[in-house]
PDB file of C-alpha atoms in Angstrom:
ATOM      1  CA  UNK A  55      -0.104   6.610   0.653  1.00  0.00           C
ATOM      2  CA  UNK A  56      -1.301   4.032   3.160  1.00  0.00           C
ATOM      3  CA  UNK A  57       0.662   3.811   6.413  1.00  0.00           C
ATOM      4  CA  UNK A  58       0.246   0.561   8.380  1.00  0.00           C
ATOM      5  CA  UNK A  59       1.463  -0.149  11.913  1.00  0.00           C
ATOM      6  CA  UNK A  60       1.355  -3.402  13.904  1.00  0.00           C
ATOM      7  CA  UNK A  61       3.357  -5.358  16.428  1.00  0.00           C
ATOM      8  CA  UNK A  62       5.425  -8.408  15.498  1.00  0.00           C
ATOM      9  CA  UNK A  63       2.952 -10.857  17.060  1.00  0.00           C
ATOM     10  CA  UNK A  64       0.138  -9.428  14.967  1.00  0.00           C
ATOM     11  CA  UNK A  65      -2.316  -9.164  17.858  1.00  0.00           C
ATOM     12  CA  UNK A  66      -2.169  -5.364  17.973  1.00  0.00           C
ATOM     13  CA  UNK A  67      -2.794  -3.264  14.878  1.00  0.00           C
ATOM     14  CA  UNK A  68      -3.143   0.486  14.899  1.00  0.00           C
ATOM     15  CA  UNK A  69      -5.617   2.371  12.774  1.00  0.00           C
ATOM     16  CA  UNK A  70      -4.071   2.813   9.284  1.00  0.00           C
ATOM     17  CA  UNK A  71      -3.256   6.321   8.086  1.00  0.00           C
ATOM     18  CA  UNK A  72      -4.311   7.283   4.570  1.00  0.00           C
ATOM     19  CA  UNK A  73      -2.612  10.290   2.990  1.00  0.00           C
ATOM     20  CA  UNK A  74      -4.448  11.733  -0.013  1.00  0.00           C
ATOM     21  CA  UNK A  75      -4.060  14.750  -2.300  1.00  0.00           C
ATOM     22  CA  UNK A  76      -7.330  16.353  -1.266  1.00  0.00           C
ATOM     23  CA  UNK A  77      -8.357  17.608   2.150  1.00  0.00           C
ATOM     24  CA  UNK A  78     -12.028  16.936   1.448  1.00  0.00           C
ATOM     25  CA  UNK A  79     -12.389  14.246  -1.189  1.00  0.00           C
ATOM     26  CA  UNK A  80     -15.678  14.198  -3.081  1.00  0.00           C
ATOM     27  CA  UNK A  81     -16.239  10.518  -2.265  1.00  0.00           C
ATOM     28  CA  UNK A  82     -16.119  11.341   1.432  1.00  0.00           C
ATOM     29  CA  UNK A  83     -18.538  14.265   1.183  1.00  0.00           C
ATOM     30  CA  UNK A  84     -21.226  12.649   3.374  1.00  0.00           C
ATOM     31  CA  UNK A  85     -18.837  11.224   6.000  1.00  0.00           C
ATOM     32  CA  UNK A  86     -17.051  12.770   8.930  1.00  0.00           C
ATOM     33  CA  UNK A  87     -13.365  11.892   9.036  1.00  0.00           C
ATOM     34  CA  UNK A  88     -13.485  10.600  12.618  1.00  0.00           C
ATOM     35  CA  UNK A  89     -15.931   7.834  11.595  1.00  0.00           C
ATOM     36  CA  UNK A  90     -13.643   6.434   8.895  1.00  0.00           C
ATOM     37  CA  UNK A  91     -11.708   3.223   9.437  1.00  0.00           C
ATOM     38  CA  UNK A  92      -8.478   5.121   8.673  1.00  0.00           C
ATOM     39  CA  UNK A  93      -6.799   8.286   9.897  1.00  0.00           C
ATOM     40  CA  UNK A  94      -7.355  10.553   6.890  1.00  0.00           C
ATOM     41  CA  UNK A  95      -4.599  13.105   6.265  1.00  0.00           C
ATOM     42  CA  UNK A  96      -3.855  15.470   3.393  1.00  0.00           C
ATOM     43  CA  UNK A  97      -0.655  16.293   1.541  1.00  0.00           C
ATOM     44  CA  UNK A  98      -0.321  17.875  -1.918  1.00  0.00           C
ATOM     45  CA  UNK A  99       1.762  14.942  -3.149  1.00  0.00           C
ATOM     46  CA  UNK A 100       0.145  12.306  -0.908  1.00  0.00           C
ATOM     47  CA  UNK A 101       3.530  11.524   0.622  1.00  0.00           C
ATOM     48  CA  UNK A 102       4.608  10.722   4.134  1.00  0.00           C
ATOM     49  CA  UNK A 103       6.671  13.698   5.302  1.00  0.00           C
ATOM     50  CA  UNK A 104       9.044  13.861   8.248  1.00  0.00           C
ATOM     51  CA  UNK A 105       6.667  16.226  10.047  1.00  0.00           C
ATOM     52  CA  UNK A 106       3.656  13.935   9.501  1.00  0.00           C
ATOM     53  CA  UNK A 107       5.641  10.864  10.626  1.00  0.00           C
ATOM     54  CA  UNK A 108       6.884  12.568  13.796  1.00  0.00           C
ATOM     55  CA  UNK A 109       3.381  13.841  14.599  1.00  0.00           C
ATOM     56  CA  UNK A 110       1.911  10.366  14.011  1.00  0.00           C
ATOM     57  CA  UNK A 111       4.562   8.849  16.251  1.00  0.00           C
ATOM     58  CA  UNK A 112       4.211  11.265  19.178  1.00  0.00           C
ATOM     59  CA  UNK A 113       0.453  11.931  19.070  1.00  0.00           C
ATOM     60  CA  UNK A 114      -0.905   8.487  18.208  1.00  0.00           C
ATOM     61  CA  UNK A 115       1.587   5.624  17.965  1.00  0.00           C
ATOM     62  CA  UNK A 116       3.372   5.998  21.291  1.00  0.00           C
ATOM     63  CA  UNK A 117       0.267   6.873  23.315  1.00  0.00           C
ATOM     64  CA  UNK A 118      -1.691   3.935  21.900  1.00  0.00           C
ATOM     65  CA  UNK A 119       1.175   1.538  22.609  1.00  0.00           C
ATOM     66  CA  UNK A 120       1.483   2.785  26.184  1.00  0.00           C
ATOM     67  CA  UNK A 121      -2.227   2.064  26.728  1.00  0.00           C
ATOM     68  CA  UNK A 122      -1.841  -1.388  25.130  1.00  0.00           C
ATOM     69  CA  UNK A 123       1.106  -2.261  27.382  1.00  0.00           C
ATOM     70  CA  UNK A 124      -0.713  -1.059  30.498  1.00  0.00           C
ATOM     71  CA  UNK A 125      -3.756  -3.199  29.575  1.00  0.00           C
ATOM     72  CA  UNK A 126      -1.463  -6.217  29.156  1.00  0.00           C
ATOM     73  CA  UNK A 127       0.180  -5.260  32.478  1.00  0.00           C
ATOM     74  CA  UNK A 128       3.647  -5.198  31.001  1.00  0.00           C
ATOM     75  CA  UNK A 129       6.049  -3.421  33.313  1.00  0.00           C
ATOM     76  CA  UNK A 130       8.717  -2.746  30.718  1.00  0.00           C
ATOM     77  CA  UNK A 131       7.733  -0.390  27.942  1.00  0.00           C
ATOM     78  CA  UNK A 132      10.317  -0.700  25.180  1.00  0.00           C
ATOM     79  CA  UNK A 133       9.746  -0.281  21.452  1.00  0.00           C
ATOM     80  CA  UNK A 134      11.871  -1.509  18.567  1.00  0.00           C
ATOM     81  CA  UNK A 135      10.815   0.488  15.529  1.00  0.00           C
ATOM     82  CA  UNK A 136      11.945  -0.791  12.134  1.00  0.00           C
ATOM     83  CA  UNK A 137      11.687   1.815   9.387  1.00  0.00           C
ATOM     84  CA  UNK A 138      12.962   1.934   5.850  1.00  0.00           C
ATOM     85  CA  UNK A 139      15.388   4.464   4.417  1.00  0.00           C
ATOM     86  CA  UNK A 140      12.808   6.641   2.670  1.00  0.00           C
ATOM     87  CA  UNK A 141      13.328  10.415   2.879  1.00  0.00           C
ATOM     88  CA  UNK A 142       9.950  10.962   4.544  1.00  0.00           C
ATOM     89  CA  UNK A 143      10.984   9.144   7.694  1.00  0.00           C
ATOM     90  CA  UNK A 144      13.023  11.307  10.058  1.00  0.00           C
ATOM     91  CA  UNK A 145      16.311  10.205  11.553  1.00  0.00           C
ATOM     92  CA  UNK A 146      15.680  12.428  14.609  1.00  0.00           C
ATOM     93  CA  UNK A 147      13.402   9.768  16.104  1.00  0.00           C
ATOM     94  CA  UNK A 148      16.562   7.888  17.003  1.00  0.00           C
ATOM     95  CA  UNK A 149      17.310  10.468  19.708  1.00  0.00           C
ATOM     96  CA  UNK A 150      13.784  11.540  20.701  1.00  0.00           C
ATOM     97  CA  UNK A 151      12.833   8.873  23.177  1.00  0.00           C
ATOM     98  CA  UNK A 152      14.802   6.469  25.373  1.00  0.00           C
ATOM     99  CA  UNK A 153      12.058   3.848  25.255  1.00  0.00           C
ATOM    100  CA  UNK A 154      12.195   3.674  21.464  1.00  0.00           C
ATOM    101  CA  UNK A 155      15.052   2.055  19.600  1.00  0.00           C
ATOM    102  CA  UNK A 156      14.901   2.935  15.907  1.00  0.00           C
ATOM    103  CA  UNK A 157      16.588   0.658  13.374  1.00  0.00           C
ATOM    104  CA  UNK A 158      16.868   1.661   9.726  1.00  0.00           C
ATOM    105  CA  UNK A 159      16.377  -1.215   7.298  1.00  0.00           C
ATOM    106  CA  UNK A 160      19.240  -1.382   4.766  1.00  0.00           C
ATOM    107  CA  UNK A 161      18.526  -0.109   1.271  1.00  0.00           C
ATOM    108  CA  UNK A 162      17.255  -2.539  -1.397  1.00  0.00           C
ATOM    109  CA  UNK A 163      16.095  -5.125   1.162  1.00  0.00           C
ATOM    110  CA  UNK A 164      12.541  -3.911   1.797  1.00  0.00           C
ATOM    111  CA  UNK A 165      10.892  -6.427  -0.546  1.00  0.00           C
ATOM    112  CA  UNK A 166      12.743  -9.260   1.202  1.00  0.00           C
ATOM    113  CA  UNK A 167      12.233  -8.184   4.818  1.00  0.00           C
ATOM    114  CA  UNK A 168       8.751  -6.681   4.938  1.00  0.00           C
ATOM    115  CA  UNK A 169       5.961  -9.269   4.884  1.00  0.00           C
ATOM    116  CA  UNK A 170       3.544  -6.840   3.258  1.00  0.00           C
ATOM    117  CA  UNK A 171       5.871  -6.577   0.217  1.00  0.00           C
ATOM    118  CA  UNK A 172       6.202 -10.343  -0.076  1.00  0.00           C
TER     119      UNK A 172
END
C-alpha cells in the first residue's frame, strides 16, 4: 500500500508511506530505512490500519504541516482533510483536533473525485 499526502495547491508534498508485508525486505537489505525516499512500514496484509493512520496523522502529518505553515508565516492553522470511506481510516479523527476538519468522501465517487485515480 502506498499512502500519498499533499496540499491542494500541490506545492507541499509529504514523504509517501509504503506499507509492505515484510519488516525487512530482502531488496532493502543494504539500506537503512531512514535513507529511503518513503516511510517504510510493515503490516502482515500490507494494509492501512486505523492505528497506523492515526499514528501517521499525529506523529508526522500534523507536525510537518505546522512547520510548513510557520515557514509560510500563516497565522491561521486549519486543515481540511478529505478521506475515503475505507475501513482502515478511523472516524475518531473527526473529534481529535479542533484545527482539523475531516470530511468523508461519499462511497463510489473516489475514481471521479481523486486526481490520482483519474
